[in-house]
Short mmCIF file of C-alpha atoms in Angstrom, two decimals:
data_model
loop_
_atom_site.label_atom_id
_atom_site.label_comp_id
_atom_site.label_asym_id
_atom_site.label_seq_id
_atom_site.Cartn_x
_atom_site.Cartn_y
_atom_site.Cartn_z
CA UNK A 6 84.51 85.04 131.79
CA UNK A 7 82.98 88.17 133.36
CA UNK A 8 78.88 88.16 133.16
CA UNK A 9 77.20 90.81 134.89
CA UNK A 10 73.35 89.86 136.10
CA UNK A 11 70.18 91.93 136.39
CA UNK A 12 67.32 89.45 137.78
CA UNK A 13 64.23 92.45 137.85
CA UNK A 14 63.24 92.50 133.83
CA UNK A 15 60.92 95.29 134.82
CA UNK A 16 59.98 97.20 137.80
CA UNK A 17 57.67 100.25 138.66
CA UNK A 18 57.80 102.77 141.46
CA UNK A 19 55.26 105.66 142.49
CA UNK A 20 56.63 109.23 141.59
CA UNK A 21 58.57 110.69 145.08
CA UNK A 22 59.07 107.10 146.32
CA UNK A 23 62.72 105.06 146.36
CA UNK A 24 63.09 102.39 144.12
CA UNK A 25 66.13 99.79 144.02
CA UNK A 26 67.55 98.02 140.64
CA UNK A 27 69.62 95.37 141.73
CA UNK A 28 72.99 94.03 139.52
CA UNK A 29 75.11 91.32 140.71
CA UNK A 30 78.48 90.42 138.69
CA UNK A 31 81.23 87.65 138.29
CA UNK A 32 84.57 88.31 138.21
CA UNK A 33 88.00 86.92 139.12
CA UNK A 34 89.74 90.25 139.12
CA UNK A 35 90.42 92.26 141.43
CA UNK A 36 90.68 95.72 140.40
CA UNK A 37 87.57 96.70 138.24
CA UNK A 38 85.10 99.65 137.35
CA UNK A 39 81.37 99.57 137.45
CA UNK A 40 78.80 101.49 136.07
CA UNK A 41 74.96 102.27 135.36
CA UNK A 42 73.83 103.50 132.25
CA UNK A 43 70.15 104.94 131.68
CA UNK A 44 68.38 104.54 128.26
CA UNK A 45 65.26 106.55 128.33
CA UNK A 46 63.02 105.98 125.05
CA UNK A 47 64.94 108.39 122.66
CA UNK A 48 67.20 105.49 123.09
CA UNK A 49 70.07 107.83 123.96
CA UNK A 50 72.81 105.67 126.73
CA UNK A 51 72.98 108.01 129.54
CA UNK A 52 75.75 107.64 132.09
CA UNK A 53 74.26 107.70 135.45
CA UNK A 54 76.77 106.65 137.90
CA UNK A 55 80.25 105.22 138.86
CA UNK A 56 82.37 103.16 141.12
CA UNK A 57 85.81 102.05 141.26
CA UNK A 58 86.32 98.95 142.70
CA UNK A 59 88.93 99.38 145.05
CA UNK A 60 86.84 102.17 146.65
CA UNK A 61 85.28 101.58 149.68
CA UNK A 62 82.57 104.56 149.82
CA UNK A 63 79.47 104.00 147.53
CA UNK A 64 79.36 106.42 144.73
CA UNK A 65 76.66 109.33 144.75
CA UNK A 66 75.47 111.58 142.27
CA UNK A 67 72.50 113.68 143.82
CA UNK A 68 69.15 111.62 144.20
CA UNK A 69 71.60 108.07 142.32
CA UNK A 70 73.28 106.01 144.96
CA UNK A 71 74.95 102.63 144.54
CA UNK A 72 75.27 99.90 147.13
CA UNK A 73 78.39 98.27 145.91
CA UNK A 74 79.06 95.25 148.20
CA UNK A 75 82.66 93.79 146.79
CA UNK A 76 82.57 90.32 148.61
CA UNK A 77 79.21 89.52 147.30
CA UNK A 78 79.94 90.92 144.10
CA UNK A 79 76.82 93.16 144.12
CA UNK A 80 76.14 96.91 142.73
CA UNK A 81 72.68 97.74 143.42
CA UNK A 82 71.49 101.19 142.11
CA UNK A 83 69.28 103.29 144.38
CA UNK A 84 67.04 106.16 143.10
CA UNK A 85 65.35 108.33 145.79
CA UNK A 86 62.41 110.70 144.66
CA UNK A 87 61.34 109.19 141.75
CA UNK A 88 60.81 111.41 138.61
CA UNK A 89 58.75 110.64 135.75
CA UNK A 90 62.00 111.46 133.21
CA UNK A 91 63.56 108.43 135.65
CA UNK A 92 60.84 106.24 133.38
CA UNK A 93 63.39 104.03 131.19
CA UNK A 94 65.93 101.44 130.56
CA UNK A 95 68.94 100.69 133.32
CA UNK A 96 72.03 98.76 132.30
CA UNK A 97 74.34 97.67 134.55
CA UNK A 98 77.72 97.57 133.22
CA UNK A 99 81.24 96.30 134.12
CA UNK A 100 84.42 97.83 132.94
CA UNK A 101 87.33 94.73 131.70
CA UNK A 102 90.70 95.49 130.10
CA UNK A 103 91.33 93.53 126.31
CA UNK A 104 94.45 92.41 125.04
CA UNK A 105 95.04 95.59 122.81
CA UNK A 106 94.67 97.60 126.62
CA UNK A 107 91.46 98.68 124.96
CA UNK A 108 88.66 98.94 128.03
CA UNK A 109 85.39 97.96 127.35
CA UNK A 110 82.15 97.21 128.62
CA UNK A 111 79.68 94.19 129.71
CA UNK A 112 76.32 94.77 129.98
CA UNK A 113 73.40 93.47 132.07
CA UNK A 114 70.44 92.52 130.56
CA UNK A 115 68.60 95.88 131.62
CA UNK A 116 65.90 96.66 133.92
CA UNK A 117 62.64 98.53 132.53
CA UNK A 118 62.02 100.96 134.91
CA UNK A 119 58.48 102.90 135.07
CA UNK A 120 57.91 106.03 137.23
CA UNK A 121 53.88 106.25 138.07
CA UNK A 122 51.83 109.40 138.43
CA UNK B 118 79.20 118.29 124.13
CA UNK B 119 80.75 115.29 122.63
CA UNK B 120 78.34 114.06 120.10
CA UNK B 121 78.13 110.62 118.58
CA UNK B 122 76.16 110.38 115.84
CA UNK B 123 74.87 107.49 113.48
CA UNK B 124 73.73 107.48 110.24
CA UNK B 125 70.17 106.19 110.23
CA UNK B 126 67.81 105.71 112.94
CA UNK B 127 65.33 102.90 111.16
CA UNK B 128 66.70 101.28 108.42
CA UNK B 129 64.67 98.60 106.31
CA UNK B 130 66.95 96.25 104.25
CA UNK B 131 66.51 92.54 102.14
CA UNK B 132 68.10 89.38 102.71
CA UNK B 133 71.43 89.12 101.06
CA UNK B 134 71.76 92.96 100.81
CA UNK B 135 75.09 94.39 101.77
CA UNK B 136 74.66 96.90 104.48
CA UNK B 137 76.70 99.47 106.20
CA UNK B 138 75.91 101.16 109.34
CA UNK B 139 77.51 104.52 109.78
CA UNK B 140 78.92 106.35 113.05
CA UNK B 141 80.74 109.21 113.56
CA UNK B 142 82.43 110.95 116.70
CA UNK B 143 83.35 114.56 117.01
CA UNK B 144 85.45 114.63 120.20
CA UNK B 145 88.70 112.79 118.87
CA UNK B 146 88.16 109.88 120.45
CA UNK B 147 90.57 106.79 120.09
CA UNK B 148 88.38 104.09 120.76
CA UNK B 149 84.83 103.39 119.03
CA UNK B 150 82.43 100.68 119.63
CA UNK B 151 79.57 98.57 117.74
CA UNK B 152 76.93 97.06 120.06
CA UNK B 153 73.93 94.98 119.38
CA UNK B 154 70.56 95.16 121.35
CA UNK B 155 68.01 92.58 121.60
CA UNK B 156 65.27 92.27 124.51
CA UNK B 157 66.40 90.06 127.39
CA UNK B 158 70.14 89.72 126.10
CA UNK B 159 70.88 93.56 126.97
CA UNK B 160 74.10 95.37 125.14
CA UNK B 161 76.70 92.46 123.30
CA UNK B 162 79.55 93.71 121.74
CA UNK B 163 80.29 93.04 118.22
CA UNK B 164 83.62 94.76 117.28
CA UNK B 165 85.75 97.67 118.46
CA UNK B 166 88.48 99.85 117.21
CA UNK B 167 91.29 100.92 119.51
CA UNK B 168 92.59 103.39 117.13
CA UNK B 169 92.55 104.55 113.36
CA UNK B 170 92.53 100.73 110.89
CA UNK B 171 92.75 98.66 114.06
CA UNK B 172 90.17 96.74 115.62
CA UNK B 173 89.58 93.52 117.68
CA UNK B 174 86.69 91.06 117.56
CA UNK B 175 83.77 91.75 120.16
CA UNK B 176 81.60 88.56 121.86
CA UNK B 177 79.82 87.88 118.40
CA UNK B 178 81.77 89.06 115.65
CA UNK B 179 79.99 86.71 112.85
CA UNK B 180 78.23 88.06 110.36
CA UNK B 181 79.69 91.53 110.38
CA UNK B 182 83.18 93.06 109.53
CA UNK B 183 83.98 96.84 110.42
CA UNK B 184 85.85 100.04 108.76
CA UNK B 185 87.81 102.72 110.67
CA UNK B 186 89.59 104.34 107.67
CA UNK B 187 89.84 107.79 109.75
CA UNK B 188 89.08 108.24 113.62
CA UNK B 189 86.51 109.81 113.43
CA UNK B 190 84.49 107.35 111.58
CA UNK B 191 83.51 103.86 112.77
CA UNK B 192 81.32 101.74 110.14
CA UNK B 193 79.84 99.00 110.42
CA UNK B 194 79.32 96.48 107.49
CA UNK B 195 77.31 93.23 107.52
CA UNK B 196 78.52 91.33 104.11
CA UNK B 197 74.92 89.25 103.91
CA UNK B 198 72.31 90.58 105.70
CA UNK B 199 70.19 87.50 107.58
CA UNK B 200 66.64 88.27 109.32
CA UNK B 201 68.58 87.11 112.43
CA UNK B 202 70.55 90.36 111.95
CA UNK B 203 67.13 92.32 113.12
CA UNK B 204 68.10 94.16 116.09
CA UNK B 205 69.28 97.51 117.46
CA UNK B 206 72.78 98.79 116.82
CA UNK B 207 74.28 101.13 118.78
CA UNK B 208 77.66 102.77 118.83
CA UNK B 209 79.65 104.38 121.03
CA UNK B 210 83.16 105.94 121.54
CA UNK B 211 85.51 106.79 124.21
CA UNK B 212 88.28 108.70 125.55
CA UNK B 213 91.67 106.35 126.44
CA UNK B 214 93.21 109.10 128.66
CA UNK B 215 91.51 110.02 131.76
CA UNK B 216 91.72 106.20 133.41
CA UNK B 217 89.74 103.50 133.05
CA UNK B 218 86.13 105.47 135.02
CA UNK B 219 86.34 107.47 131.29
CA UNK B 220 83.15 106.85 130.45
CA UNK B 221 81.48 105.75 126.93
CA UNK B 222 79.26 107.93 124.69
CA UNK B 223 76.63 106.68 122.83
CA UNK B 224 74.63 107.53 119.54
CA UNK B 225 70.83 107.34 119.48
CA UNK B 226 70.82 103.83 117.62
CA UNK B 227 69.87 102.43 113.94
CA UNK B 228 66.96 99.95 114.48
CA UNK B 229 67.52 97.59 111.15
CA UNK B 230 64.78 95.07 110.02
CA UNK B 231 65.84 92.62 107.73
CA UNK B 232 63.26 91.32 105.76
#
């Protein structure tokens, strides 16, 4: 069975600095999709970023950067110049196939992230 | 924008009472989703719907049953509510064209105490 792991329950970072939430993930398959969700405290699941497995660049979306490391089955997720709006919950999140061909996710068990002033 | 949207965002219910958790999705969206949230056990899936009166058991199915009588409704129904039902519920729906990097959109959440 796929689990996907998140080992920091909660982490804080000064506002302007880099912080890193780390995900690792077991899986058997081959071809898979990853992903990182932010919950800020409306409670509203953000998408933050993407990567398809079989691609070998890391996925970027302006200051969100993965470090997705296939062998070692690891998708870290990188924020660089910390915002106080960064301040919630991050889910990592892997993509499996059911037997209906209906995709769906498995989560992480989150990482409480806290931007400081 | 697509917008998911669920009923109630606090809900307050007795032991044994039959309750049903509502979503809705205006984008036409052929999948739907009911997730659970607890602290330290992240996002489980309880059921899904693949398309209009279909559906296929999630990772902890027991307890609950679900209704998707049109697509754009997903409901969520637990026969016997148990304090070990307390949790966050969350729902979310999502496009099947567009590959499998479609992503999901989520509603805001019910928060349900079962008392």
């Amino acid at each position: 069975a796929q689990t996907v792991t998140q080992s920091q329950p909660e982490m804080s970072v000064q506002e302007a600095e880099t912080v890193t939430l780390s995900c690792t993930y077991d899986t058997s398959e081959n071809n898979y999709y990853l992903f990182w969700y932010k919950q800020p405290p409306s409670r509203q699941m953000i998408l933050v970023i993407r990567q398809e497995a079989y691609k070998q660049q890391n996925a970027t979306e302006n200051r969100f950067s993965v470090n997705f490391q296939k062998a070692a089955k690891s998708f870290s997720l990188k924020i660089s110049d910390s915002q106080l709006g960064d301040t919630a919950m991050y889910f990592c999140a892997f993509m499996k196939g059911s037997t209906s061909g209906t995709y769906k996710y498995i989560f992480g068990t989150g990482t409480r992230l806290k931007v400081l002033a | 924008d697509v917008k998911v949207t669920q009923s109630s965002r606090y809900l307050v219910k007795r032991t044994g009472e039959k309750v049903f958790l509502e979503c809705v999705q205006d984008m036409d969206h052929e999948n739907m989703f009911w997730y659970r949230q607890d602290p330290g056990l992240g996002l489980r899936l309880i059921y899904f719907s693949y398309d209009v009166k279909m559906k296929e058991k999630g990772d902890i199915p027991e307890g609950y049953s679900v209704s998707r009588e049109k697509k754009e409704r997903f409901s969520l129904i637990l026969e016997s509510a148990s304090t070990n039902q307390t949790s966050m519920y969350l729902c979310a729906s999502r496009q099947t064209g567009g590959g499998v990097t479609t992503e999901a959109f989520f509603g805001q959440g019910t928060r349900l105490t079962v008392v």
